Short mmCIF file of C-alpha atoms in Angstrom, two decimals:
data_model
loop_
_atom_site.label_atom_id
_atom_site.label_comp_id
_atom_site.label_asym_id
_atom_site.label_seq_id
_atom_site.Cartn_x
_atom_site.Cartn_y
_atom_site.Cartn_z
CA MET N 1 -47.51 80.59 62.80
CA LYS N 2 -45.88 82.29 65.83
CA GLU N 3 -42.83 84.40 65.48
CA ASN N 4 -39.36 82.95 66.33
CA GLN N 5 -40.85 79.45 66.10
CA THR N 6 -38.24 76.68 66.95
CA PHE N 7 -38.48 72.98 66.30
CA ASP N 8 -35.35 71.70 68.15
CA HIS N 9 -37.00 69.91 71.08
CA LEU N 10 -39.80 67.90 69.25
CA ALA N 11 -41.33 65.04 71.20
CA GLN N 12 -42.63 63.02 68.13
CA LYS N 13 -41.69 60.97 65.10
CA LEU N 14 -40.22 62.84 62.17
CA SER N 15 -42.41 62.35 59.15
CA SER N 16 -44.01 64.21 56.26
CA VAL N 17 -46.08 66.34 58.77
CA ILE N 18 -44.75 67.85 61.90
CA SER N 19 -47.27 69.02 64.66
CA HIS N 20 -46.08 71.66 66.88
CA GLN N 21 -47.85 74.13 69.22
CA GLN N 22 -51.20 73.11 67.80
CA GLU N 23 -50.03 73.72 64.27
CA ASN N 24 -49.21 71.29 61.41
CA TYR N 25 -46.19 71.68 59.17
CA LEU N 26 -45.34 69.97 55.99
CA TYR N 27 -41.64 68.94 56.63
CA PHE N 28 -39.11 68.67 53.77
CA GLY N 29 -35.83 68.07 55.71
CA GLY N 30 -33.86 65.19 57.19
CA THR N 31 -32.33 62.24 55.44
CA ALA N 32 -35.05 59.68 55.41
CA TYR N 33 -35.09 59.76 51.62
CA LEU N 34 -37.11 56.57 51.17
CA GLY N 35 -39.41 57.22 54.24
CA ILE N 36 -38.34 53.86 55.60
CA PRO N 37 -38.74 55.03 59.24
CA GLN N 38 -42.51 55.59 58.84
CA ASN N 39 -43.13 52.86 56.25
CA LYS N 40 -45.77 50.52 57.86
CA ALA N 41 -44.57 47.34 55.88
CA PHE N 42 -41.02 47.79 57.11
CA ILE N 43 -42.02 48.49 60.64
CA ASP N 44 -44.16 45.21 60.57
CA LEU N 45 -40.87 43.36 59.37
CA TYR N 46 -38.87 45.22 62.19
CA ILE N 47 -41.50 44.18 64.80
CA LYS N 48 -41.42 40.51 63.41
CA GLY N 49 -37.56 40.67 63.98
CA ILE N 50 -37.96 41.95 67.59
CA LYS N 51 -40.18 39.12 68.47
CA HIS N 52 -37.74 36.59 66.93
CA TYR N 53 -34.43 38.28 68.10
CA GLY N 54 -35.31 40.49 70.99
CA LEU N 55 -34.58 44.24 71.26
CA ASN N 56 -30.87 44.35 71.00
CA ASN N 57 -27.67 42.07 71.19
CA GLY N 58 -25.05 43.69 73.39
CA THR N 59 -22.45 41.05 72.89
CA SER N 60 -19.52 41.64 70.51
CA ARG N 61 -18.94 39.98 67.29
CA GLY N 62 -15.97 38.22 68.98
CA ASN N 63 -18.29 36.39 71.41
CA ASN N 64 -18.33 32.49 71.26
CA VAL N 65 -22.17 32.69 71.18
CA GLN N 66 -23.43 34.35 68.06
CA LEU N 67 -26.57 35.13 66.00
CA GLY N 68 -26.43 33.78 62.50
CA ILE N 69 -28.25 36.85 61.11
CA TYR N 70 -25.06 38.97 61.25
CA ASN N 71 -23.19 36.79 58.66
CA GLU N 72 -26.46 36.20 56.77
CA ALA N 73 -27.11 39.96 56.43
CA GLU N 74 -23.59 40.63 55.37
CA SER N 75 -23.68 38.22 52.67
CA TYR N 76 -26.92 39.47 51.57
CA THR N 77 -25.64 43.06 51.65
CA ALA N 78 -22.57 42.18 49.52
CA LYS N 79 -24.68 40.54 46.85
CA ARG N 80 -27.29 43.38 46.83
CA PHE N 81 -24.66 46.11 46.31
CA GLY N 82 -22.35 44.16 44.04
CA ALA N 83 -19.32 43.62 46.23
CA GLU N 84 -17.33 40.39 47.03
CA ALA N 85 -17.95 40.83 50.85
CA ALA N 86 -19.52 42.95 53.62
CA LEU N 87 -19.07 44.05 57.11
CA ILE N 88 -21.76 45.48 59.09
CA THR N 89 -21.37 47.66 62.34
CA SER N 90 -23.60 49.48 64.67
CA SER N 91 -23.06 52.76 63.01
CA GLY N 92 -21.62 54.37 59.75
CA TYR N 93 -19.22 56.47 61.83
CA LEU N 94 -17.83 53.23 63.38
CA ALA N 95 -17.71 51.54 59.83
CA ALA N 96 -15.73 54.46 58.49
CA GLN N 97 -13.24 54.83 61.39
CA LEU N 98 -12.37 51.19 61.68
CA THR N 99 -11.88 51.25 57.81
CA VAL N 100 -9.64 54.43 57.77
CA LYS N 101 -7.64 53.30 60.60
CA VAL N 102 -6.62 50.08 58.59
CA CYS N 103 -6.43 51.76 55.30
CA VAL N 104 -4.25 54.84 55.85
CA THR N 105 -1.29 52.59 56.89
CA GLN N 106 -1.17 51.31 53.35
CA GLY N 107 0.11 54.35 51.65
CA GLU N 108 0.44 57.92 51.08
CA VAL N 109 -3.00 59.60 52.00
CA ARG N 110 -4.71 62.16 50.10
CA TYR N 111 -8.25 63.59 50.97
CA ALA N 112 -10.67 64.97 48.50
CA PRO N 113 -12.55 68.29 49.31
CA ASN N 114 -15.55 68.08 51.76
CA THR N 115 -14.77 64.48 52.97
CA HIS N 116 -17.12 63.67 55.66
CA PRO N 117 -15.50 63.89 59.37
CA ALA N 118 -16.11 60.10 59.73
CA LEU N 119 -13.04 59.65 57.36
CA TRP N 120 -10.83 61.99 59.13
CA THR N 121 -7.87 60.76 61.07
CA ASN N 122 -6.32 63.96 62.31
CA GLY N 123 -8.70 66.84 62.10
CA ASN N 124 -10.12 68.57 59.10
CA PRO N 125 -7.88 68.14 56.11
CA ALA N 126 -9.42 71.33 54.62
CA VAL N 127 -8.88 70.77 50.87
CA GLN N 128 -9.80 73.92 49.12
CA SER N 129 -10.76 73.03 45.57
CA SER N 130 -13.53 71.45 43.65
CA PHE N 131 -13.67 67.74 43.31
CA ASP N 132 -12.89 67.91 39.70
CA GLU N 133 -9.80 70.15 40.19
CA TRP N 134 -8.78 67.80 43.03
CA SER N 135 -9.22 64.69 40.95
CA LYS N 136 -6.80 66.24 38.24
CA GLN N 137 -4.33 67.18 40.58
CA VAL N 138 -4.03 63.92 42.54
CA VAL N 139 -3.63 62.03 39.32
CA ALA N 140 -0.93 64.19 38.26
CA GLU N 141 0.80 63.86 41.66
CA ILE N 142 0.49 60.31 41.89
CA ASN N 143 1.71 59.63 38.41
CA ALA N 144 4.82 61.99 38.99
CA SER N 145 5.68 60.50 42.27
CA GLU N 146 8.14 57.65 42.98
CA THR N 147 5.87 56.62 45.93
CA PRO N 148 4.16 53.17 44.88
CA ASN N 149 1.15 53.20 47.15
CA TRP N 150 -1.61 55.66 47.72
CA VAL N 151 -4.85 55.95 49.71
CA LEU N 152 -7.56 58.33 48.35
CA LEU N 153 -10.55 59.23 50.81
CA THR N 154 -13.71 60.98 49.52
CA ASN N 155 -17.39 61.09 49.67
CA SER N 156 -19.42 59.77 46.84
CA MET N 157 -21.09 62.98 46.65
CA ASN N 158 -21.65 66.52 48.16
CA ASN N 159 -25.14 66.29 49.58
CA LEU N 160 -25.05 69.79 51.07
CA HIS N 161 -24.41 71.57 47.61
CA PRO N 162 -25.74 68.60 45.54
CA GLU N 163 -23.09 67.32 43.30
CA ILE N 164 -22.62 63.54 42.43
CA TYR N 165 -18.80 62.90 41.90
CA ASP N 166 -17.40 61.26 38.78
CA PHE N 167 -14.65 58.56 39.47
CA SER N 168 -13.59 57.99 35.95
CA PHE N 169 -10.38 59.99 36.86
CA ILE N 170 -8.92 56.72 38.42
CA LYS N 171 -8.50 55.39 34.79
CA GLU N 172 -5.74 57.97 34.37
CA ILE N 173 -3.71 56.74 37.28
CA ASN N 174 -0.50 54.91 36.26
CA ALA N 175 -0.81 51.13 36.26
CA SER N 176 2.36 50.72 38.27
CA LYS N 177 0.69 52.57 41.20
CA LYS N 178 -1.34 50.64 43.92
CA VAL N 179 -4.24 52.76 45.09
CA THR N 180 -6.90 52.15 47.82
CA LEU N 181 -9.95 54.26 47.09
CA VAL N 182 -12.24 54.59 50.21
CA ILE N 183 -15.64 56.18 49.42
CA ASP N 184 -18.46 57.35 51.78
CA ASP N 185 -21.64 56.67 50.07
CA SER N 186 -23.79 57.38 53.01
CA HIS N 187 -26.20 59.79 51.11
CA GLY N 188 -26.15 57.47 48.01
CA ILE N 189 -26.40 53.91 49.04
CA GLY N 190 -29.83 52.55 48.18
CA LEU N 191 -30.61 55.82 46.52
CA LEU N 192 -28.48 56.73 43.63
CA ASN N 193 -27.41 54.45 40.91
CA GLN N 194 -30.92 52.90 40.52
CA GLY N 195 -31.13 52.07 44.11
CA ASN N 196 -27.68 50.43 44.23
CA CYS N 197 -24.48 52.00 45.59
CA VAL N 198 -21.40 53.99 44.24
CA LEU N 199 -19.62 50.70 43.24
CA GLN N 200 -21.78 51.00 40.05
CA ASN N 201 -20.23 54.41 39.27
CA VAL N 202 -16.54 53.45 39.67
CA PRO N 203 -14.52 52.01 36.95
CA ASN N 204 -13.23 48.49 37.51
CA ILE N 205 -9.37 48.96 37.63
CA ALA N 206 -7.07 46.08 38.58
CA HIS N 207 -4.63 48.33 40.36
CA VAL N 208 -7.27 50.35 42.33
CA GLU N 209 -8.87 48.64 45.36
CA VAL N 210 -12.29 50.31 46.07
CA VAL N 211 -13.62 50.23 49.71
CA VAL N 212 -17.24 51.70 50.23
CA VAL N 213 -18.18 52.84 53.63
CA ALA N 214 -21.74 54.02 54.48
CA SER N 215 -24.40 54.91 57.20
CA MET N 216 -27.38 52.66 56.65
CA ALA N 217 -29.47 55.05 58.62
CA LYS N 218 -30.40 57.35 55.76
CA ALA N 219 -32.15 55.89 52.65
CA LEU N 220 -32.04 52.45 54.11
CA GLY N 221 -33.53 53.43 57.38
CA LEU N 222 -31.33 51.24 59.78
CA ASP N 223 -29.22 52.13 62.80
CA ALA N 224 -26.12 50.45 61.32
CA GLY N 225 -23.10 50.89 59.28
CA VAL N 226 -21.68 49.07 56.42
CA VAL N 227 -18.39 48.38 54.62
CA LEU N 228 -18.22 46.90 51.00
CA GLY N 229 -15.09 45.68 49.45
CA SER N 230 -13.20 42.62 48.32
CA ARG N 231 -12.88 39.46 50.45
CA ASN N 232 -9.37 40.37 51.40
CA VAL N 233 -9.99 43.84 52.63
CA ILE N 234 -13.23 42.79 54.60
CA ALA N 235 -11.45 39.84 56.27
CA GLN N 236 -8.60 42.25 57.22
CA LEU N 237 -11.08 44.69 58.80
CA LYS N 238 -12.78 41.89 60.63
CA ARG N 239 -9.70 41.22 62.44
CA SER N 240 -9.41 44.82 63.66
CA ASP N 241 -9.91 45.56 67.50
CA GLU N 242 -12.85 47.85 66.62
CA PHE N 243 -14.94 45.21 64.86
CA TYR N 244 -14.04 42.41 67.22
CA GLY N 245 -14.92 44.27 70.35
CA ALA N 246 -17.90 46.43 69.44
CA SER N 247 -21.50 45.44 69.88
CA PRO N 248 -23.43 44.91 66.54
CA PRO N 249 -26.62 46.57 65.46
CA ALA N 250 -30.02 45.25 66.49
CA ALA N 251 -30.67 41.92 64.85
CA ALA N 252 -34.29 42.89 64.31
CA GLY N 253 -33.36 45.77 61.93
CA LEU N 254 -31.12 43.43 59.93
CA TYR N 255 -33.89 40.70 59.71
CA ALA N 256 -36.22 43.57 58.25
CA PHE N 257 -33.50 44.86 55.87
CA THR N 258 -32.95 41.46 54.39
CA HIS N 259 -36.63 40.90 53.85
CA ALA N 260 -37.50 44.16 52.41
CA ASN N 261 -36.40 44.29 48.84
CA GLU N 262 -39.80 44.74 47.42
CA ILE N 263 -40.52 47.54 49.99
CA TYR N 264 -37.31 49.43 49.08
CA GLY N 265 -38.15 49.11 45.44
CA GLN N 266 -41.64 50.52 45.92
CA ALA N 267 -40.29 53.48 48.02
CA PHE N 268 -37.50 54.04 45.40
CA GLU N 269 -40.01 54.44 42.54
CA LYS N 270 -42.45 56.66 44.74
CA LEU N 271 -39.34 58.84 45.46
CA GLN N 272 -38.49 59.21 41.79
CA GLU N 273 -42.07 60.18 40.93
CA ASN N 274 -41.89 62.86 43.69
CA VAL N 275 -38.64 64.38 42.32
CA LYS N 276 -40.07 64.38 38.73
CA ILE N 277 -43.17 66.41 40.01
CA PHE N 278 -41.28 68.86 42.04
CA LYS N 279 -38.89 69.46 39.13
CA GLU N 280 -41.84 70.10 36.88
CA THR N 281 -43.27 72.59 39.43
CA LEU N 282 -39.99 74.66 39.70
CA ILE N 283 -40.38 77.67 37.47
CA ASN N 284 -37.03 79.43 38.30
CA LYS N 285 -34.69 76.56 38.12
CA GLN N 286 -31.91 78.83 38.07
CA ASP N 287 -32.43 79.80 41.63
CA TRP N 288 -31.87 76.12 42.70
CA LEU N 289 -28.88 73.72 42.67
CA PHE N 290 -29.60 70.10 42.43
CA ALA N 291 -27.96 67.00 40.82
CA GLY N 292 -29.57 64.11 38.77
CA ASP N 293 -32.36 62.42 40.77
CA PHE N 294 -30.76 63.13 44.21
CA PRO N 295 -33.89 64.37 46.19
CA VAL N 296 -32.27 67.45 47.68
CA PHE N 297 -32.71 71.07 46.27
CA LEU N 298 -30.44 73.90 47.56
CA ALA N 299 -31.89 77.38 47.43
CA LEU N 300 -29.40 79.86 45.93
CA LYS N 301 -31.61 82.92 47.13
CA SER N 302 -31.37 83.60 50.95
CA GLY N 303 -34.67 83.93 53.08
CA ILE N 304 -36.72 81.32 51.61
CA GLU N 305 -37.02 79.51 54.77
CA LYS N 306 -38.84 82.31 56.21
CA SER N 307 -41.46 82.64 53.56
CA LEU N 308 -42.12 78.77 53.43
CA LEU N 309 -42.43 78.70 57.31
CA ALA N 310 -45.20 81.32 57.14
CA ASN N 311 -47.04 78.94 54.74
CA GLN N 312 -46.59 75.90 57.26
CA ILE N 313 -43.80 74.46 55.25
CA LEU N 314 -40.53 73.53 57.09
CA ILE N 315 -37.27 72.86 55.38
CA SER N 316 -33.78 72.08 56.36
CA SER N 317 -32.20 75.37 57.35
CA PHE N 318 -29.10 76.04 59.26
CA PRO N 319 -25.87 78.06 59.27
CA TYR N 320 -23.19 76.60 57.12
CA PRO N 321 -20.18 76.05 57.02
CA ASP N 322 -19.97 77.53 60.35
CA ARG N 323 -22.50 78.96 63.09
CA ASN N 324 -21.71 82.44 61.71
CA SER N 325 -22.65 81.83 58.25
CA GLU N 326 -26.01 82.48 56.45
CA ASN N 327 -28.42 79.68 56.52
CA LEU N 328 -28.06 76.77 54.11
CA ASN N 329 -31.63 76.17 52.81
CA ARG N 330 -32.38 72.82 51.33
CA ILE N 331 -35.63 71.18 50.40
CA VAL N 332 -35.48 67.24 50.87
CA LEU N 333 -38.00 65.20 49.21
CA SER N 334 -38.94 61.88 50.71
CA SER N 335 -41.12 58.72 49.68
CA TRP N 336 -43.25 59.64 52.69
CA HIS N 337 -44.34 62.75 50.88
CA SER N 338 -47.70 62.49 49.03
CA LYS N 339 -48.10 63.97 45.45
CA ALA N 340 -50.49 66.62 47.14
CA ASP N 341 -47.59 67.45 49.42
CA VAL N 342 -44.99 67.95 46.71
CA LEU N 343 -47.68 70.08 44.61
CA LYS N 344 -48.36 72.22 47.58
CA LEU N 345 -44.77 72.83 48.11
CA GLY N 346 -44.41 73.77 44.38
CA ALA N 347 -47.54 75.98 44.63
CA VAL N 348 -46.11 77.95 47.54
CA LEU N 349 -42.85 78.35 45.90
#
């Protein structure tokens, strides 16, 4: 390995192995948790979709000529993830922004800590507390206030410092209050909750309207975004200018997605096995932060990225929370890793 090796101008696909300057590196980074971008069976479905629908569809969803795959995919997605209805856009960011633009007008707004920028409306809300502390504070504030309508915006989890959030706190909110809870599940959808989404982890409360937004580009492997919610909420969002005027994602991708249930299931099982194997190899678990079966492991000791790189292993390593900070070093497991890959990583550690 050469000194000061950089990997920020690659001209190849990202996979379990990255070849750079005539050397191969095992890669444990990114967000392709289920390995879908390099899953041959999924790619075959995508190619079949391209042959049927073409490369893309640049017309808006408001056009008088429409492909039926979009409504079909939305119905399929709602059913798969346990929602009344779904809306699909070209990106998770767009899905979040059009949702937030509508929802923030419906009550007093409160942000949870570490909420993704896709949900911001006016810069970083900079909430300085843990999620547990925030949830207790916001329940107390809502119940003590005379304001009847509230909007809470949050991630489903913290993927950088792995923590899966507990939403049972909404059961403590006074029934006289109407609450819209918007959750960004980009890092959990198709991965956590047994491959489902955060809706499975949120209590069903009559006076709390739950809306889930997510990028489909991570575990699900699609360049698209999704909103899951009640029929009323989705219908309202579909009347927005952003949805009406924006080009949709490639129809070929949605074709592949709606025909890939077995592929996702197999990839999910493979990832669970990889996570299990890796946990068994970790000798000093106290040196790592991880949550449940989420396949991300944060190193609590600094410098690990250098020793791993010296052994031809490349992990996610970048300064956080700003460019002057120390590196945030995380190992990300994927379904595209073999058992041998995971065992080698464990042996080097």
